[in-house]
Amino acid sequence: MRYSLLRPARLSLLLASITTACVVPPEPGTSAPPEAQVLQADARALAYGQTANDILNNPQLSDKIRALFGADWAPPTPGGVGKPTGAAPEYFELGGPVRMVRVGDANYIAVTGCSRRACTRQRGLLLIREGGEQLMARLDEGGFLHQYAYGTGVQVGGPAGAGAVLESALLALERVSDGSPYPRPGP
């Protein structure tokens, strides 16, 4: 009896060590997400404002930001399937620090935020490419992601698309923010 109990345990340990040691190559035709790093803060980061609210309402960007989020800018209609549970501006009510992030060979102003009523579940990330002509965003609802892209040559999907750029930027921000680049609500 003792032998039969130990055998599955040993097999489990062997399988665990094999599966954690394997490196699975990316699927053919895909590439690794672009490398990202947080840059030293300078005047470029504050080109459109010092807070998330300033940036969302900046006259140079406000029309582009509203176009970026489209119908998700306004409060959702009841029963809207696949839509965020709140209006896009809600995800930036509590804004984090405005930073600069380099993803691949492009520099972005990075704006993070969260909802005042559900900061741990409703979070936003907005990236503004230097010059303000390309914007990307993601609204995270505790695992349900809504991704957006605006500007010539930028799209949500693909290995170099907005989704990969947003993910790389978020990972870089997490590395320099003790795990969470989002604001921490006060008591």
Coordinates of C-alpha atoms in Angstrom, one line a residue:
M1 CA 0.0 0.0 0.0
R2 CA 2.8 2.4 0.9
Y3 CA 4.5 1.8 -2.5
S4 CA 1.4 2.6 -4.5
L5 CA 0.9 6.0 -2.7
L6 CA 4.5 7.1 -3.2
R7 CA 4.7 6.1 -6.8
P8 CA 2.0 8.7 -7.9
A9 CA 3.7 11.4 -5.7
R10 CA 7.1 10.7 -7.4
L11 CA 5.5 10.8 -10.8
S12 CA 3.9 14.1 -10.0
L13 CA 7.2 15.6 -8.8
L14 CA 8.9 14.4 -12.0
L15 CA 6.2 15.8 -14.2
A16 CA 6.2 19.1 -12.3
S17 CA 10.0 19.5 -12.8
I18 CA 9.8 18.7 -16.5
T19 CA 6.9 21.1 -17.2
T20 CA 8.4 24.0 -15.3
A21 CA 11.8 23.5 -16.9
C22 CA 10.5 23.5 -20.5
V23 CA 10.6 26.6 -22.6
V24 CA 7.9 26.6 -25.2
P25 CA 8.9 28.6 -28.3
P26 CA 6.4 31.1 -29.7
E27 CA 4.1 29.9 -32.5
P28 CA 5.4 30.3 -36.0
G29 CA 4.8 33.7 -37.4
T30 CA 4.6 35.4 -34.0
S31 CA 7.3 37.4 -32.3
A32 CA 8.1 38.2 -28.7
P33 CA 6.4 41.4 -27.3
P34 CA 8.4 44.5 -27.7
E35 CA 10.9 45.3 -25.0
A36 CA 9.8 48.2 -22.7
Q37 CA 11.5 50.3 -20.1
V38 CA 10.4 53.2 -17.9
L39 CA 12.4 56.4 -18.7
Q40 CA 13.5 59.1 -16.4
A41 CA 10.7 61.6 -15.9
D42 CA 11.2 64.8 -17.8
A43 CA 9.1 67.6 -19.4
R44 CA 7.9 65.3 -22.2
A45 CA 5.9 63.3 -19.7
L46 CA 4.0 66.4 -18.7
A47 CA 3.4 67.7 -22.2
Y48 CA -0.4 67.3 -21.9
G49 CA -0.8 67.7 -18.1
Q50 CA 0.3 66.6 -14.7
T51 CA -2.6 64.4 -13.8
A52 CA -4.8 61.8 -15.6
N53 CA -7.7 64.3 -15.4
D54 CA -5.6 67.0 -17.0
I55 CA -4.6 64.7 -19.8
L56 CA -8.1 63.4 -20.5
N57 CA -9.4 67.0 -20.8
N58 CA -6.4 68.5 -22.6
P59 CA -7.7 70.5 -25.6
Q60 CA -5.0 69.0 -27.9
L61 CA -6.0 65.4 -27.0
S62 CA -9.6 65.4 -25.8
D63 CA -11.2 64.7 -29.2
K64 CA -8.6 62.0 -30.0
I65 CA -9.2 60.4 -26.6
R66 CA -13.0 60.4 -27.1
A67 CA -12.5 58.9 -30.5
L68 CA -10.1 56.3 -29.0
F69 CA -12.7 55.0 -26.6
G70 CA -15.7 55.6 -28.9
A71 CA -19.0 54.5 -27.4
D72 CA -17.2 53.4 -24.3
W73 CA -16.5 57.0 -23.3
A74 CA -20.1 57.4 -22.1
P75 CA -21.8 55.4 -19.4
P76 CA -22.8 52.0 -20.6
T77 CA -26.4 51.1 -21.5
P78 CA -27.9 48.4 -19.4
G79 CA -27.5 44.9 -20.9
G80 CA -24.5 46.0 -23.1
V81 CA -22.7 42.6 -23.6
G82 CA -18.9 42.8 -24.0
K83 CA -18.8 46.4 -22.9
P84 CA -17.0 47.9 -19.9
T85 CA -19.1 48.2 -16.8
G86 CA -18.3 51.9 -16.5
A87 CA -17.5 54.9 -18.7
A88 CA -13.9 55.1 -19.8
P89 CA -13.1 58.2 -17.7
E90 CA -14.1 56.3 -14.5
Y91 CA -11.1 54.1 -15.0
F92 CA -8.8 57.2 -14.5
E93 CA -10.7 58.9 -11.6
L94 CA -7.8 58.1 -9.2
G95 CA -4.8 58.8 -11.4
G96 CA -1.3 57.4 -10.8
P97 CA 1.9 59.3 -11.7
V98 CA 2.3 60.3 -15.3
R99 CA 5.5 58.6 -16.7
M100 CA 7.5 58.1 -19.9
V101 CA 7.9 54.6 -21.2
R102 CA 9.9 53.4 -24.2
V103 CA 8.4 50.4 -26.0
G104 CA 10.5 49.1 -28.9
D105 CA 11.8 52.3 -30.5
A106 CA 8.9 54.6 -29.5
N107 CA 8.4 56.8 -26.5
Y108 CA 5.0 57.0 -24.8
I109 CA 3.4 59.1 -22.1
A110 CA 1.9 56.5 -19.7
V111 CA -1.2 57.4 -17.7
T112 CA -2.5 54.9 -15.2
G113 CA -5.7 55.2 -13.1
C114 CA -8.5 53.4 -11.4
S115 CA -12.1 53.8 -10.5
R116 CA -12.8 55.6 -7.2
R117 CA -15.5 53.0 -6.3
A118 CA -13.6 49.9 -7.4
C119 CA -9.9 50.6 -7.7
T120 CA -8.7 47.0 -7.5
R121 CA -11.2 45.9 -10.2
Q122 CA -11.5 48.8 -12.7
R123 CA -8.1 50.0 -13.9
G124 CA -7.0 51.9 -16.9
L125 CA -3.8 52.5 -18.9
L126 CA -3.5 55.1 -21.6
L127 CA -0.4 55.4 -23.8
I128 CA 0.2 58.5 -25.9
R129 CA 3.0 58.2 -28.4
E130 CA 5.3 61.2 -28.5
G131 CA 3.7 63.8 -30.7
G132 CA 0.2 62.8 -29.7
E133 CA -0.9 61.2 -33.0
Q134 CA -1.1 57.6 -31.8
L135 CA -3.0 56.6 -28.7
M136 CA -3.6 53.1 -27.1
A137 CA -5.5 52.2 -24.0
R138 CA -6.7 49.2 -22.0
L139 CA -9.4 49.1 -19.4
D140 CA -9.0 46.1 -17.1
E141 CA -12.0 44.8 -15.2
G142 CA -10.3 42.2 -13.0
G143 CA -9.3 40.1 -15.9
F144 CA -11.7 41.2 -18.7
L145 CA -9.6 43.5 -20.9
H146 CA -10.9 46.1 -23.3
Q147 CA -8.2 47.4 -25.7
Y148 CA -8.3 50.4 -27.9
A149 CA -6.1 52.0 -30.6
Y150 CA -6.2 55.3 -32.4
G151 CA -4.1 56.8 -35.1
T152 CA -2.5 56.0 -38.4
G153 CA -0.8 52.6 -38.5
V154 CA -1.8 51.5 -35.1
Q155 CA -4.1 48.5 -34.5
V156 CA -5.1 46.4 -31.5
G157 CA -4.0 42.9 -32.7
G158 CA -0.8 41.4 -34.0
P159 CA 2.6 41.0 -32.5
A160 CA 3.4 44.7 -32.8
G161 CA -0.1 45.9 -32.2
A162 CA -1.5 47.9 -29.4
G163 CA -2.2 44.9 -27.2
A164 CA 1.4 43.8 -27.2
V165 CA 2.7 47.4 -26.7
L166 CA 0.2 47.9 -23.8
E167 CA 1.2 44.7 -22.1
S168 CA 4.9 45.5 -22.4
A169 CA 4.5 49.0 -21.0
L170 CA 2.4 47.7 -18.1
L171 CA 5.0 45.0 -17.3
A172 CA 7.8 47.7 -17.3
L173 CA 5.6 50.0 -15.0
E174 CA 5.0 47.1 -12.7
R175 CA 8.8 46.4 -12.4
V176 CA 9.4 49.9 -11.1
S177 CA 6.3 50.2 -9.0
D178 CA 6.6 47.3 -6.5
G179 CA 4.1 45.2 -8.5
S180 CA 1.3 47.7 -9.3
P181 CA 1.6 50.8 -11.3
Y182 CA -1.9 51.8 -10.4
P183 CA -2.9 54.2 -7.6
R184 CA -3.5 52.8 -4.2
P185 CA -6.7 54.1 -2.8
G186 CA -6.5 55.9 0.6
P187 CA -8.2 54.8 3.8

